[in-house]
Short mmCIF file of C-alpha atoms in Angstrom, two decimals:
data_model
loop_
_atom_site.label_atom_id
_atom_site.label_comp_id
_atom_site.label_asym_id
_atom_site.label_seq_id
_atom_site.Cartn_x
_atom_site.Cartn_y
_atom_site.Cartn_z
CA MET A 1 86.82 125.65 73.61
CA LEU A 2 83.95 123.28 74.50
CA SER A 3 85.88 122.12 77.56
CA ILE A 4 86.37 125.71 78.75
CA ILE A 5 82.70 126.59 78.18
CA SER A 6 81.47 123.50 80.06
CA PHE A 7 83.92 124.17 82.90
CA VAL A 8 82.87 127.79 83.36
CA GLY A 9 79.17 126.97 82.83
CA PHE A 10 79.01 124.21 85.45
CA THR A 11 81.02 126.24 87.97
CA LEU A 12 78.67 129.23 87.59
CA LEU A 13 75.62 126.95 87.80
CA VAL A 14 76.77 125.61 91.18
CA ALA A 15 77.37 129.15 92.45
CA VAL A 16 73.90 130.31 91.34
CA ILE A 17 72.15 127.29 92.91
CA ALA A 18 74.10 127.79 96.17
CA TRP A 19 73.09 131.47 96.25
CA TYR A 20 69.44 130.66 95.52
CA ALA A 21 69.26 127.98 98.23
CA THR A 22 70.80 130.25 100.87
CA ARG A 23 69.10 133.53 100.05
CA SER A 24 66.68 133.21 103.00
CA THR A 25 69.30 132.13 105.57
CA ASN A 26 70.30 134.87 108.00
CA GLU A 27 74.06 134.94 107.40
CA LYS A 28 74.48 137.78 109.91
CA SER A 29 73.62 135.53 112.85
CA ALA A 30 76.20 133.12 114.26
CA ASP A 31 73.86 130.13 113.86
CA GLY A 32 73.03 131.15 110.31
CA TYR A 33 76.58 131.70 109.13
CA PHE A 34 78.39 128.98 111.08
CA LEU A 35 75.69 126.28 111.35
CA ALA A 36 73.41 126.96 108.35
CA GLY A 37 70.62 127.90 110.78
CA ARG A 38 70.57 124.24 111.90
CA SER A 39 68.56 123.42 108.78
CA LEU A 40 70.55 120.72 106.97
CA GLY A 41 68.92 117.42 105.98
CA ALA A 42 70.50 113.96 105.78
CA VAL A 43 71.27 113.99 102.04
CA THR A 44 72.87 117.44 102.16
CA ILE A 45 74.94 116.43 105.19
CA ALA A 46 76.09 113.22 103.48
CA GLY A 47 77.04 115.07 100.30
CA SER A 48 78.90 117.76 102.21
CA LEU A 49 80.76 115.22 104.37
CA LEU A 50 81.88 113.26 101.32
CA LEU A 51 83.03 116.25 99.32
CA THR A 52 84.74 117.90 102.29
CA ASN A 53 86.72 114.67 102.70
CA LEU A 54 87.02 113.62 99.06
CA SER A 55 89.06 116.37 97.52
CA ALA A 56 92.10 116.53 95.31
CA GLU A 57 94.55 115.61 98.08
CA GLN A 58 92.52 112.44 98.62
CA ILE A 59 92.00 111.58 94.95
CA VAL A 60 95.48 112.56 93.79
CA GLY A 61 97.34 111.39 96.91
CA LEU A 62 95.68 108.01 97.40
CA ASN A 63 95.79 107.12 93.71
CA GLY A 64 99.47 108.07 93.81
CA GLN A 65 100.00 105.59 96.64
CA ALA A 66 97.88 102.95 94.86
CA PHE A 67 100.08 103.46 91.77
CA THR A 68 103.12 102.26 93.72
CA GLU A 69 101.55 99.98 96.36
CA GLY A 70 98.18 98.76 95.12
CA VAL A 71 94.91 98.09 96.89
CA LEU A 72 96.33 97.97 100.43
CA VAL A 73 95.95 101.77 100.71
CA MET A 74 92.15 101.35 100.59
CA ALA A 75 92.34 100.99 104.40
CA TRP A 76 92.26 104.80 104.62
CA GLU A 77 88.80 104.74 103.01
CA THR A 78 87.10 101.50 104.05
CA LEU A 79 88.04 101.70 107.73
CA ALA A 80 86.78 105.29 107.77
CA ALA A 81 83.27 103.87 107.36
CA ILE A 82 83.57 102.08 110.73
CA ALA A 83 84.71 105.31 112.44
CA MET A 84 81.75 107.13 110.90
CA ILE A 85 79.35 104.53 112.27
CA ILE A 86 80.83 104.87 115.77
CA THR A 87 80.48 108.65 115.49
CA ALA A 88 76.85 108.46 114.35
CA VAL A 89 75.69 105.89 116.90
CA PHE A 90 77.70 106.79 120.02
CA LEU A 91 79.27 110.26 119.79
CA LEU A 92 76.71 112.32 117.90
CA PRO A 93 73.87 111.90 120.45
CA ARG A 94 76.16 113.24 123.18
CA TYR A 95 77.33 116.15 121.06
CA MET A 96 73.85 117.22 119.99
CA ARG A 97 72.32 116.86 123.46
CA GLY A 98 74.83 119.47 124.53
CA GLY A 99 73.92 121.75 121.60
CA ILE A 100 77.59 122.41 120.93
CA THR A 101 78.86 124.45 117.99
CA THR A 102 82.52 123.46 118.11
CA ILE A 103 84.54 120.58 119.57
CA PRO A 104 86.60 123.01 121.69
CA GLN A 105 83.26 124.21 123.15
CA PHE A 106 82.72 120.67 124.47
CA VAL A 107 86.27 120.72 125.86
CA GLU A 108 85.56 124.02 127.62
CA ASP A 109 82.43 122.61 129.23
CA ARG A 110 84.31 119.49 130.36
CA PHE A 111 87.58 121.15 131.40
CA ASP A 112 88.09 124.94 131.20
CA HIS A 113 88.76 128.00 128.99
CA GLY A 114 92.50 127.38 128.87
CA THR A 115 92.16 123.82 127.58
CA LYS A 116 89.71 125.01 124.95
CA ALA A 117 92.12 127.73 123.80
CA ILE A 118 94.99 125.22 123.47
CA LEU A 119 92.86 122.84 121.40
CA THR A 120 91.54 125.64 119.21
CA ALA A 121 95.09 126.86 118.54
CA LEU A 122 96.12 123.27 117.76
CA PHE A 123 93.25 122.81 115.30
CA LEU A 124 94.00 126.10 113.55
CA SER A 125 97.77 125.52 113.35
CA GLY A 126 97.16 122.06 111.87
CA TYR A 127 94.81 123.55 109.29
CA VAL A 128 97.19 126.29 108.15
CA ILE A 129 100.44 124.29 108.23
CA VAL A 130 99.24 120.91 106.95
CA VAL A 131 95.69 120.57 105.67
CA ILE A 132 94.94 123.78 103.75
CA PRO A 133 98.31 123.77 101.92
CA SER A 134 97.83 120.09 101.01
CA VAL A 135 94.41 120.78 99.50
CA LEU A 136 95.72 123.72 97.47
CA TYR A 137 98.89 121.92 96.35
CA SER A 138 97.13 118.72 95.26
CA GLY A 139 94.45 120.63 93.40
CA SER A 140 97.02 122.73 91.61
CA LEU A 141 99.08 119.65 90.72
CA ALA A 142 95.97 117.96 89.32
CA PHE A 143 95.04 120.88 87.05
CA SER A 144 98.62 121.58 86.02
CA THR A 145 99.21 117.94 84.99
CA MET A 146 95.76 117.22 83.56
CA PHE A 147 95.79 120.16 81.18
CA ASP A 148 99.59 120.49 80.74
CA LEU A 149 99.36 124.11 81.91
CA PRO A 150 103.14 124.79 81.95
CA THR A 151 103.25 124.20 78.18
CA LEU A 152 99.94 125.96 77.56
CA LEU A 153 100.92 129.05 79.56
CA GLY A 154 104.62 129.00 78.71
CA LEU A 155 105.59 128.99 82.39
CA SER A 156 107.85 126.82 84.53
CA ASP A 157 106.32 124.05 86.64
CA THR A 158 106.96 126.08 89.81
CA ALA A 159 105.42 129.28 88.43
CA THR A 160 102.38 127.35 87.20
CA LEU A 161 101.97 125.77 90.64
CA TRP A 162 102.00 129.18 92.35
CA LEU A 163 99.50 130.55 89.81
CA CYS A 164 97.10 127.63 90.32
CA VAL A 165 97.40 127.76 94.12
CA TRP A 166 96.52 131.44 94.26
CA SER A 167 93.72 131.17 91.69
CA ILE A 168 92.03 128.33 93.57
CA GLY A 169 92.68 130.02 96.91
CA ILE A 170 91.14 133.36 95.97
CA ILE A 171 87.97 131.79 94.53
CA GLY A 172 87.69 129.49 97.56
CA ILE A 173 88.00 132.43 99.95
CA ILE A 174 85.15 134.23 98.20
CA TYR A 175 82.94 131.11 98.53
CA ALA A 176 83.74 130.48 102.19
CA ILE A 177 83.97 133.98 103.60
CA PHE A 178 80.90 135.41 101.94
CA GLY A 179 78.71 132.33 101.75
CA GLY A 180 78.66 130.70 105.18
CA LEU A 181 78.13 127.03 105.94
CA LYS A 182 74.86 126.60 104.06
CA ALA A 183 76.34 127.90 100.81
CA VAL A 184 79.27 125.55 101.30
CA ALA A 185 77.00 122.58 102.08
CA VAL A 186 74.63 123.15 99.13
CA SER A 187 77.46 123.55 96.62
CA ASP A 188 79.05 120.45 98.18
CA LEU A 189 75.92 118.38 97.53
CA ILE A 190 75.83 119.32 93.84
CA ASN A 191 79.56 118.79 93.35
CA SER A 192 79.56 115.51 95.28
CA ILE A 193 77.02 114.05 92.84
CA GLY A 194 79.14 115.24 89.93
CA LEU A 195 82.33 113.95 91.51
CA LEU A 196 80.88 110.50 92.16
CA ILE A 197 79.66 110.26 88.55
CA GLY A 198 82.85 111.74 87.07
CA GLY A 199 85.03 109.76 89.44
CA LEU A 200 83.41 106.50 88.32
CA LEU A 201 83.96 107.39 84.66
CA ILE A 202 87.75 107.40 85.08
CA PRO A 203 88.14 103.72 86.09
CA ILE A 204 85.44 102.75 83.57
CA PHE A 205 87.27 104.41 80.66
CA GLY A 206 90.57 103.12 82.04
CA LEU A 207 89.34 99.53 82.12
CA LEU A 208 87.84 99.94 78.64
CA ALA A 209 91.25 101.08 77.40
CA ILE A 210 93.00 98.09 79.03
CA GLY A 211 90.40 95.56 77.88
CA ASP A 212 90.05 96.83 74.29
CA GLY A 213 86.48 97.97 74.85
CA SER A 214 85.50 95.40 77.50
CA ILE A 215 85.36 96.34 81.20
CA SER A 216 85.35 92.70 82.31
CA ASP A 217 88.39 91.92 80.13
CA GLY A 218 90.09 94.98 81.56
CA ILE A 219 89.50 93.83 85.14
CA SER A 220 90.67 90.30 84.29
CA LEU A 221 93.84 91.53 82.60
CA LEU A 222 94.60 93.94 85.45
CA TRP A 223 94.11 91.19 88.05
CA LYS A 224 96.26 88.65 86.18
CA SER A 225 99.01 91.08 85.19
CA HIS A 226 99.52 92.65 88.63
CA PRO A 227 98.41 90.24 91.37
CA GLU A 228 100.76 91.95 93.82
CA LYS A 229 98.67 95.13 93.51
CA PHE A 230 95.62 93.34 94.95
CA ASN A 231 97.12 92.27 98.27
CA VAL A 232 95.60 94.16 101.23
CA LYS A 233 98.22 92.95 103.70
CA GLY A 234 101.00 95.51 103.56
CA ASP A 235 104.58 94.38 104.15
CA VAL A 236 106.74 95.92 106.85
CA ASP A 237 108.00 98.57 104.41
CA ALA A 238 104.57 99.45 103.01
CA SER A 239 102.94 102.81 103.76
CA ILE A 240 100.34 100.83 105.73
CA PRO A 241 101.92 97.68 107.24
CA PHE A 242 99.10 95.23 108.01
CA GLY A 243 99.57 95.54 111.79
CA THR A 244 98.89 99.28 111.76
CA ILE A 245 95.21 98.82 110.91
CA PHE A 246 94.81 97.44 114.45
CA THR A 247 96.72 100.29 116.13
CA GLY A 248 97.03 103.88 114.92
CA MET A 249 94.88 103.56 111.81
CA MET A 250 91.59 103.43 113.72
CA LEU A 251 92.75 106.22 116.04
CA VAL A 252 93.39 108.46 113.03
CA GLN A 253 89.95 107.59 111.66
CA MET A 254 88.26 108.32 114.99
CA PHE A 255 89.97 111.69 115.22
CA TYR A 256 89.00 112.66 111.68
CA TRP A 257 85.37 111.55 111.76
CA GLY A 258 84.62 111.83 115.48
CA THR A 259 86.44 114.92 116.75
CA ASN A 260 87.49 116.98 113.72
CA GLN A 261 85.70 120.33 113.61
CA VAL A 262 85.77 120.67 109.82
CA ILE A 263 83.84 117.39 109.49
CA LEU A 264 81.49 117.62 112.45
CA GLN A 265 80.41 121.17 111.68
CA ARG A 266 78.33 119.79 108.82
CA VAL A 267 76.56 117.45 111.25
CA PHE A 268 76.10 120.13 113.93
CA GLY A 269 74.10 122.04 111.31
CA ALA A 270 71.52 119.20 111.12
CA LYS A 271 67.81 119.82 111.71
CA ASN A 272 67.87 117.17 114.43
CA LEU A 273 69.81 114.14 115.66
CA LYS A 274 67.87 111.77 113.39
CA GLU A 275 68.87 113.70 110.24
CA GLY A 276 72.45 113.97 111.47
CA GLN A 277 72.73 110.22 112.07
CA LYS A 278 71.15 109.34 108.72
CA GLY A 279 73.51 111.75 106.95
CA VAL A 280 76.64 110.30 108.54
CA ILE A 281 75.55 106.68 107.97
CA LEU A 282 74.64 107.37 104.33
CA ALA A 283 78.07 108.95 103.86
CA ALA A 284 79.65 105.85 105.49
CA LEU A 285 77.95 103.58 102.96
CA VAL A 286 79.27 105.64 100.04
CA LYS A 287 82.68 105.85 101.73
CA PHE A 288 82.87 102.05 101.66
CA LEU A 289 82.59 102.22 97.85
CA ILE A 290 84.98 105.16 97.35
CA PRO A 291 88.12 103.00 96.69
CA ILE A 292 86.72 102.50 93.18
CA ILE A 293 87.43 106.22 92.67
CA VAL A 294 90.53 106.81 94.81
CA VAL A 295 92.42 103.49 94.57
CA LEU A 296 91.51 101.56 91.40
CA PRO A 297 92.56 104.35 88.98
CA GLY A 298 96.05 104.31 90.51
CA ILE A 299 96.41 100.60 89.70
CA ILE A 300 95.03 101.18 86.20
CA ALA A 301 97.59 103.99 85.73
CA TRP A 302 100.39 101.60 86.80
CA HIS A 303 99.35 99.24 83.98
CA ILE A 304 98.84 101.88 81.30
CA PHE A 305 102.06 103.80 82.03
CA GLU A 306 104.00 100.60 82.86
CA GLY A 307 105.00 102.04 86.22
CA ASN A 308 107.01 104.83 84.59
CA LEU A 309 106.13 108.16 86.18
CA ASP A 310 108.57 110.58 87.80
CA ASN A 311 106.08 111.52 90.50
CA PRO A 312 103.43 108.97 91.64
CA ASP A 313 101.10 111.86 92.53
CA GLN A 314 100.80 112.52 88.78
CA ALA A 315 99.21 109.09 88.21
CA TYR A 316 95.59 110.24 88.48
CA PRO A 317 95.75 113.50 86.49
CA LYS A 318 97.79 111.81 83.74
CA LEU A 319 95.28 108.95 83.59
CA VAL A 320 92.42 111.43 83.27
CA ALA A 321 94.23 113.24 80.47
CA THR A 322 94.87 109.91 78.71
CA VAL A 323 91.56 108.02 78.95
CA LEU A 324 88.81 110.61 79.43
CA PRO A 325 87.18 111.72 76.15
CA ALA A 326 87.66 115.41 75.42
CA THR A 327 83.91 116.05 75.60
CA PHE A 328 83.92 115.16 79.31
CA THR A 329 87.11 117.01 80.24
CA GLY A 330 85.54 120.39 80.97
CA LEU A 331 82.75 118.96 83.14
CA PHE A 332 85.16 116.72 85.06
CA ALA A 333 87.51 119.65 85.58
CA ALA A 334 84.59 121.71 86.94
CA VAL A 335 83.60 118.92 89.34
CA LEU A 336 87.19 118.42 90.49
CA PHE A 337 87.50 122.18 90.90
CA GLY A 338 84.36 122.07 93.05
CA ALA A 339 85.84 119.29 95.17
CA ILE A 340 89.02 121.29 95.73
CA LEU A 341 87.02 124.40 96.62
CA SER A 342 84.84 122.32 98.94
CA SER A 343 87.70 121.11 101.09
CA PHE A 344 89.36 124.51 101.05
CA ASN A 345 86.31 126.58 101.89
CA SER A 346 85.11 124.02 104.44
CA LEU A 347 88.42 124.42 106.24
CA LEU A 348 88.13 128.21 106.11
CA ASN A 349 84.53 128.17 107.35
CA SER A 350 85.41 125.86 110.24
CA SER A 351 88.46 127.96 111.07
CA ALA A 352 86.29 131.08 111.13
CA THR A 353 83.87 129.26 113.43
CA LEU A 354 86.65 128.14 115.79
CA PHE A 355 88.14 131.63 115.94
CA GLY A 356 84.81 133.43 116.30
CA PHE A 357 83.29 131.24 119.00
CA ASP A 358 86.35 129.97 120.85
CA LEU A 359 88.88 132.80 120.72
CA TYR A 360 87.32 136.12 119.67
CA ARG A 361 84.46 136.11 122.16
CA GLN A 362 86.69 134.76 124.92
CA TYR A 363 89.93 136.69 124.56
CA PHE A 364 89.44 139.60 122.14
CA LYS A 365 85.96 141.01 122.77
CA LYS A 366 83.92 139.29 125.45
CA GLY A 367 80.75 141.29 124.79
CA ALA A 368 80.89 140.86 121.00
CA THR A 369 77.56 140.76 119.19
CA GLU A 370 76.75 137.93 116.77
CA LEU A 371 77.40 140.25 113.82
CA GLU A 372 80.80 141.24 115.24
CA THR A 373 81.64 137.56 115.84
CA VAL A 374 80.78 136.65 112.24
CA LYS A 375 82.83 139.58 110.88
CA ALA A 376 85.83 138.62 113.02
CA GLY A 377 85.52 135.00 111.89
CA LYS A 378 85.41 136.06 108.24
CA MET A 379 88.51 138.22 108.62
CA PHE A 380 90.39 135.41 110.34
CA GLY A 381 89.38 132.98 107.59
CA LEU A 382 90.74 135.43 105.01
CA VAL A 383 94.10 135.65 106.80
CA LEU A 384 94.31 131.87 107.22
CA GLY A 385 93.52 131.31 103.54
CA ILE A 386 96.29 133.69 102.46
CA LEU A 387 98.81 132.01 104.79
CA GLY A 388 97.82 128.61 103.36
CA MET A 389 98.42 129.90 99.83
CA PHE A 390 101.97 130.88 100.77
CA VAL A 391 102.73 127.51 102.38
CA ALA A 392 101.13 125.24 99.72
CA PRO A 393 103.86 125.31 97.02
CA LEU A 394 106.49 124.47 99.66
CA ILE A 395 105.26 120.85 100.02
CA ALA A 396 105.99 120.00 96.38
CA ASN A 397 109.00 117.92 97.41
CA ALA A 398 107.33 115.69 100.02
CA PRO A 399 109.63 112.64 99.91
CA GLN A 400 107.01 109.89 100.43
CA GLY A 401 104.25 111.32 98.30
CA LEU A 402 101.55 113.79 99.25
CA PHE A 403 99.12 111.52 101.10
CA ALA A 404 101.76 109.77 103.22
CA TRP A 405 103.28 113.11 104.22
CA LEU A 406 99.85 114.53 105.07
CA GLN A 407 98.90 111.61 107.32
CA GLU A 408 102.20 111.61 109.20
CA ALA A 409 102.18 115.39 109.71
CA ASN A 410 98.59 115.24 110.98
CA GLY A 411 99.77 113.16 113.93
CA CYS A 412 101.23 116.28 115.57
CA TYR A 413 97.75 117.44 116.50
CA SER A 414 95.25 114.63 115.77
CA ILE A 415 96.20 112.18 118.53
CA PRO A 416 96.65 114.81 121.30
CA ILE A 417 93.19 116.18 120.51
CA LEU A 418 91.65 112.70 120.41
CA THR A 419 93.09 111.78 123.82
CA VAL A 420 91.51 114.85 125.43
CA ILE A 421 88.10 114.12 123.86
CA VAL A 422 88.25 110.46 125.00
CA ILE A 423 89.13 111.46 128.58
CA GLY A 424 86.42 114.11 128.50
CA PHE A 425 83.82 111.60 127.36
CA PHE A 426 84.61 108.68 129.65
CA THR A 427 85.76 110.25 132.92
CA LYS A 428 84.15 112.62 135.41
CA ARG A 429 86.98 113.57 137.78
CA VAL A 430 90.05 114.11 135.57
CA PRO A 431 90.93 117.81 135.98
CA ALA A 432 91.74 120.48 133.40
CA ILE A 433 95.46 120.48 134.22
CA ALA A 434 95.61 116.81 133.14
CA ALA A 435 94.12 117.69 129.74
CA LYS A 436 96.60 120.55 129.26
CA ILE A 437 99.56 118.31 130.12
CA GLY A 438 98.18 115.53 127.91
CA VAL A 439 97.82 117.79 124.87
CA ILE A 440 101.21 119.44 125.24
CA SER A 441 103.03 116.15 125.92
CA GLY A 442 101.29 114.56 122.92
CA VAL A 443 102.44 117.29 120.53
CA VAL A 444 105.97 117.47 121.93
CA LEU A 445 106.57 113.71 122.15
CA TYR A 446 105.24 112.99 118.65
CA SER A 447 107.29 115.82 117.14
CA ILE A 448 110.47 114.61 118.89
CA SER A 449 109.74 111.03 117.84
CA GLN A 450 109.12 111.70 114.12
CA PHE A 451 111.42 114.63 113.42
CA LEU A 452 114.40 113.95 115.70
CA ILE A 453 114.60 110.34 116.94
CA LYS A 454 113.29 108.61 113.78
CA PRO A 455 115.74 110.31 111.37
CA TYR A 456 118.63 109.40 113.70
CA PHE A 457 117.79 105.69 113.76
CA VAL A 458 116.94 105.52 110.05
CA ASP A 459 120.19 107.26 109.04
CA LYS A 460 122.17 104.99 111.37
CA ALA A 461 120.57 101.83 109.92
CA LEU A 462 121.15 102.94 106.32
CA ALA A 463 124.76 103.84 107.10
CA GLU A 464 125.36 100.37 108.54
CA ALA A 465 123.74 98.83 105.45
CA ALA A 466 126.07 100.82 103.22
CA GLN A 467 129.08 99.63 105.21
CA ASN A 468 127.89 96.05 104.75
CA GLY A 469 127.59 96.53 101.00
CA ILE A 470 123.78 96.25 100.87
CA SER A 471 122.50 98.06 97.77
CA ASP A 472 119.31 96.19 96.82
CA ALA A 473 116.39 98.67 96.86
CA LYS A 474 113.93 96.27 98.50
CA ALA A 475 116.43 95.27 101.20
CA LEU A 476 117.19 98.92 101.96
CA SER A 477 113.47 99.70 102.12
CA VAL A 478 112.95 96.93 104.70
CA ILE A 479 115.99 98.07 106.73
CA GLN A 480 114.65 101.63 106.76
CA ALA A 481 111.17 100.47 107.83
CA GLU A 482 112.51 98.25 110.62
CA ALA A 483 114.86 100.92 111.97
CA TYR A 484 112.00 102.71 113.78
CA PRO A 485 108.29 101.99 114.46
CA HIS A 486 105.80 103.10 111.81
CA PHE A 487 104.19 106.46 112.57
CA LEU A 488 100.78 104.79 113.07
CA HIS A 489 102.30 102.55 115.73
CA VAL A 490 103.90 105.62 117.32
CA MET A 491 100.49 107.30 117.40
CA ALA A 492 98.99 104.31 119.21
CA ILE A 493 101.84 104.18 121.74
CA LEU A 494 101.55 107.90 122.50
CA PHE A 495 97.75 107.66 122.68
CA VAL A 496 98.01 105.03 125.43
CA LEU A 497 100.81 106.94 127.18
CA ASN A 498 98.91 110.25 127.20
CA ILE A 499 95.71 108.56 128.38
CA ALA A 500 97.71 106.98 131.23
CA ILE A 501 99.27 110.34 132.16
CA MET A 502 95.87 112.03 132.36
CA LEU A 503 94.31 109.18 134.34
CA LEU A 504 97.17 109.23 136.83
CA ILE A 505 96.81 112.97 137.34
CA GLY A 506 93.06 112.45 137.75
CA LYS A 507 93.69 109.78 140.39
CA PHE A 508 96.01 111.89 142.53
CA TYR A 509 94.58 115.36 141.82
CA PRO A 510 90.90 114.85 140.91
CA ARG A 511 88.25 117.52 140.38
CA ASP A 512 86.30 118.55 143.43
CA THR A 513 82.99 117.45 141.86
CA ASP A 514 81.86 115.04 139.17
CA TYR A 515 81.48 116.52 135.70
CA GLN A 516 77.85 116.88 134.61
CA PRO A 517 77.34 117.09 130.82
CA MET A 518 75.45 120.14 129.62
CA THR A 519 72.09 119.65 127.91
CA THR A 520 70.06 121.80 125.58
CA ASP A 521 66.86 121.68 123.55
CA ALA A 522 68.36 123.50 120.53
CA VAL A 523 67.36 120.56 118.30
CA SER A 524 65.43 117.31 118.73
CA VAL A 525 67.73 114.53 119.98
CA GLU A 526 65.45 111.60 119.19
CA PRO A 527 67.76 109.02 117.52
CA TRP A 528 67.12 107.26 114.21
CA LYS A 529 65.72 103.86 115.15
CA TYR A 530 67.61 102.02 112.39
CA ALA A 531 71.01 103.62 113.15
CA PHE A 532 72.48 100.59 114.94
CA ILE A 533 71.24 98.05 112.36
CA ALA A 534 72.42 100.11 109.39
CA GLY A 535 75.77 100.65 111.10
CA ALA A 536 76.21 96.93 111.76
CA VAL A 537 75.53 96.07 108.09
CA ILE A 538 78.07 98.62 106.82
CA THR A 539 80.67 97.41 109.33
CA ALA A 540 80.16 93.83 108.12
CA LEU A 541 80.63 94.97 104.51
CA VAL A 542 83.91 96.69 105.40
CA LEU A 543 85.28 93.62 107.18
CA SER A 544 84.26 91.40 104.25
CA THR A 545 86.63 93.30 101.91
CA TYR A 546 89.60 91.95 103.85
CA LEU A 547 88.33 88.42 103.28
CA ILE A 548 87.88 88.98 99.53
CA PHE A 549 91.44 90.25 99.02
#
């Protein structure tokens, strides 16, 4: 009963604080609803960035991978800090000088309406098919496992999953559709503090359990008992082979932190460039430390459960249920619930923004007022949320685990979008037709590669292994990995290929005039004078982790 009371109490407290903080924001204006009236400070931006990123699919999925593979999966987190620094120091000044609201808006200014529409559709399809369902599924799995809801409710695992997905989805829709960006950002800040504190408690209690009341003994025992779990250099059959951190890994990070609307919308709502840069760099510093929350518990779970779990994605929720004292369970559940809602409603708010600004005003009602644009965006967000709730339970059988599936599926739209942004930034004569061809070829080629060609070669290699009498699991894993390039390598290859295609088109069919970036005085664009120094220190810290391990 105490757990339920603390869960409901904390959740309502966050809602009340979010309402109070946003009561004076004009949610009927486009700037007010979509960009929080450009009023966000550095700390709020940092908190919102972290919680938008650090949700259940991150905590559950990465700890699930750490359960089976160890510390090597921290690359998803630590290398993100470098991408965030690049975004803050080099990309953000350009974005904010142009006063843009959405990434497709930048693409429209650089290329044309058609290119913007293609990118917007690509963003939205990626959100509804991959990202939103992953957030809902992972959150539902966490709650179902942590509190043993199938037994408690007397339902099957599948029925419980559907119930959780729709419960989280409906509450998230209410937050996002009726609150706007500022409500999302304020609730994010509160929940991010709670998640960092609660997230740190899990490895602390886990290490105490391993070390019989001593954290240092727990660390020592974990290190000595499972040295293979503390090797950052992934083998060829690992989810992150070591070579991939020099190819597709950084491209994925640059897409997510440098061109992804759902992330950058928080920064576009900054009071000025200085606050935006400080917010992103502060988030990068915390991101460097996040593996303590999203990787270490997975290794602790491997030790405690002796590697015996049917589904690796259950490692984190089962660990929480095992080591967290009952008095903390309700509060931690409330914080985790807030993290799930954060990612979900952030996606819905960004989707509403993309639809309202980039599609509704352009193709549905050109003379739409700001109020009409906001209403249309809200309605679209509602539809997208409902579609995501239908798709979410269908990913329960992802063969490689949730996080691996999510990252590979993201490649269908992340790299094509990144190539267009890179060409838009660094060239002046490449025409719009080149961007359209680059995006379409990127989506088509990656899809053919991963869903047609790869299965053919993998099946062929495994069939040959069977004929040769090879049955050792490790040997088969290596054969499967070597049968076709890792998806991160494929991303890098297609990135270079698509860049080359667009540059060639630009060479033979250039624009008539050089592109001139738009400028605006919507916010102050004076940079933070310590941005470069702070960024260099954080980058050095990230690189040092690969020397330690």
